[in-house]
mmCIF file of C-alpha atoms in Angstrom:
data_model
loop_
_atom_site.group_PDB
_atom_site.id
_atom_site.type_symbol
_atom_site.label_atom_id
_atom_site.label_comp_id
_atom_site.label_asym_id
_atom_site.label_seq_id
_atom_site.Cartn_x
_atom_site.Cartn_y
_atom_site.Cartn_z
ATOM 1 C CA UNK A 231 65.991 138.717 87.655
ATOM 2 C CA UNK A 232 65.653 134.796 87.960
ATOM 3 C CA UNK A 233 68.716 134.167 85.404
ATOM 4 C CA UNK A 234 71.036 135.691 87.714
ATOM 5 C CA UNK A 235 69.896 133.595 90.631
ATOM 6 C CA UNK A 236 70.429 130.995 88.704
ATOM 7 C CA UNK A 237 73.696 131.771 87.958
ATOM 8 C CA UNK A 238 74.608 132.762 91.275
ATOM 9 C CA UNK A 239 73.548 129.181 92.250
ATOM 10 C CA UNK A 240 75.428 127.322 89.860
ATOM 11 C CA UNK A 241 78.557 129.821 90.356
ATOM 12 C CA UNK A 242 78.484 128.188 94.558
ATOM 13 C CA UNK A 243 77.643 125.029 93.908
ATOM 14 C CA UNK A 244 80.757 125.095 91.317
ATOM 15 C CA UNK A 245 84.478 124.284 93.282
ATOM 16 C CA UNK A 246 87.550 125.896 92.130
ATOM 17 C CA UNK A 247 89.524 124.217 94.986
ATOM 18 C CA UNK A 248 91.690 121.049 94.151
ATOM 19 C CA UNK A 249 90.230 117.751 96.549
ATOM 20 C CA UNK A 250 92.322 117.110 99.781
ATOM 21 C CA UNK A 251 95.382 115.000 99.297
ATOM 22 C CA UNK A 252 94.799 111.812 100.771
ATOM 23 C CA UNK A 253 97.326 111.626 103.919
ATOM 24 C CA UNK A 254 99.732 109.208 103.670
ATOM 25 C CA UNK A 255 99.959 106.691 106.312
ATOM 26 C CA UNK A 256 103.402 106.003 108.020
ATOM 27 C CA UNK A 257 105.570 103.267 107.004
ATOM 28 C CA UNK A 258 106.159 101.354 110.325
ATOM 29 C CA UNK A 259 106.150 97.485 109.242
ATOM 30 C CA UNK A 260 108.806 98.432 106.247
ATOM 31 C CA UNK A 261 106.264 97.868 103.787
ATOM 32 C CA UNK A 262 108.492 99.917 101.065
ATOM 33 C CA UNK A 263 110.710 97.281 100.568
ATOM 34 C CA UNK A 264 108.280 95.047 99.431
ATOM 35 C CA UNK A 265 105.898 96.942 97.244
ATOM 36 C CA UNK A 266 107.986 95.727 94.178
ATOM 37 C CA UNK A 267 106.082 93.125 94.753
ATOM 38 C CA UNK A 268 102.723 94.316 93.726
ATOM 39 C CA UNK A 269 101.575 92.612 90.061
ATOM 40 C CA UNK A 270 104.037 89.702 90.691
ATOM 41 C CA UNK A 271 102.222 86.093 91.166
ATOM 42 C CA UNK A 272 101.582 85.182 94.378
ATOM 43 C CA UNK A 273 104.396 82.514 94.307
ATOM 44 C CA UNK A 274 106.735 85.064 94.121
ATOM 45 C CA UNK A 275 106.382 85.053 97.978
ATOM 46 C CA UNK A 276 107.825 82.110 98.400
ATOM 47 C CA UNK A 277 111.289 83.316 97.213
ATOM 48 C CA UNK A 278 111.127 86.338 99.614
ATOM 49 C CA UNK A 279 112.661 85.926 103.252
ATOM 50 C CA UNK A 280 110.626 88.313 105.849
ATOM 51 C CA UNK A 281 111.118 88.167 109.305
ATOM 52 C CA UNK A 282 108.436 89.724 110.999
ATOM 53 C CA UNK A 283 104.945 88.807 111.115
ATOM 54 C CA UNK A 284 102.792 88.845 107.871
ATOM 55 C CA UNK A 285 99.550 88.188 106.557
ATOM 56 C CA UNK A 286 98.098 86.940 102.903
ATOM 57 C CA UNK A 287 94.620 88.116 102.248
ATOM 58 C CA UNK A 288 93.119 85.908 99.694
ATOM 59 C CA UNK A 289 89.406 87.186 98.115
ATOM 60 C CA UNK A 290 87.859 84.604 100.215
ATOM 61 C CA UNK A 291 90.287 85.079 103.052
ATOM 62 C CA UNK A 292 88.278 86.321 106.320
ATOM 63 C CA UNK A 293 90.505 88.431 108.617
ATOM 64 C CA UNK A 294 90.395 90.271 112.107
ATOM 65 C CA UNK A 295 89.892 93.876 112.574
ATOM 66 C CA UNK A 296 92.806 94.446 114.511
ATOM 67 C CA UNK A 297 95.677 96.798 113.365
ATOM 68 C CA UNK A 298 99.128 95.876 114.192
ATOM 69 C CA UNK A 299 101.567 98.532 113.021
ATOM 70 C CA UNK A 300 104.539 95.690 112.590
ATOM 71 C CA UNK A 301 102.839 93.404 110.354
ATOM 72 C CA UNK A 302 102.761 93.624 107.022
ATOM 73 C CA UNK A 303 99.479 92.980 104.767
ATOM 74 C CA UNK A 304 100.038 90.829 100.926
ATOM 75 C CA UNK A 305 96.728 90.790 99.301
ATOM 76 C CA UNK A 306 95.942 88.424 96.472
ATOM 77 C CA UNK A 307 93.674 89.063 93.716
ATOM 78 C CA UNK A 308 91.693 86.359 91.831
ATOM 79 C CA UNK A 309 94.053 85.986 89.345
ATOM 80 C CA UNK A 310 96.668 84.934 92.287
ATOM 81 C CA UNK A 311 98.573 88.398 91.799
ATOM 82 C CA UNK A 312 99.540 90.467 94.426
ATOM 83 C CA UNK A 313 97.432 93.545 94.415
ATOM 84 C CA UNK A 314 98.747 95.429 97.226
ATOM 85 C CA UNK A 315 100.663 95.252 100.167
ATOM 86 C CA UNK A 316 100.523 97.509 103.437
ATOM 87 C CA UNK A 317 100.762 97.862 106.889
ATOM 88 C CA UNK A 318 97.923 96.805 109.365
#
């Protein structure tokens, strides 16, 4: 009887469903045009003309928590590489 209870318990704990997909955020700032910069040196930004609000976020930079749909955020890694590009 104990074995049956253990089997039922373990079966109840097992998950057969795939994890839910992460919802993609809408591209409100045109960030799709700049994703090719990910993995390039931060100096690559000097050669790109961006005619909208931009925020460069380095590891030691303090940033506000406000969200601006039209702003492009470029996150720079410790190795001075562009690690991520996002709206906000």
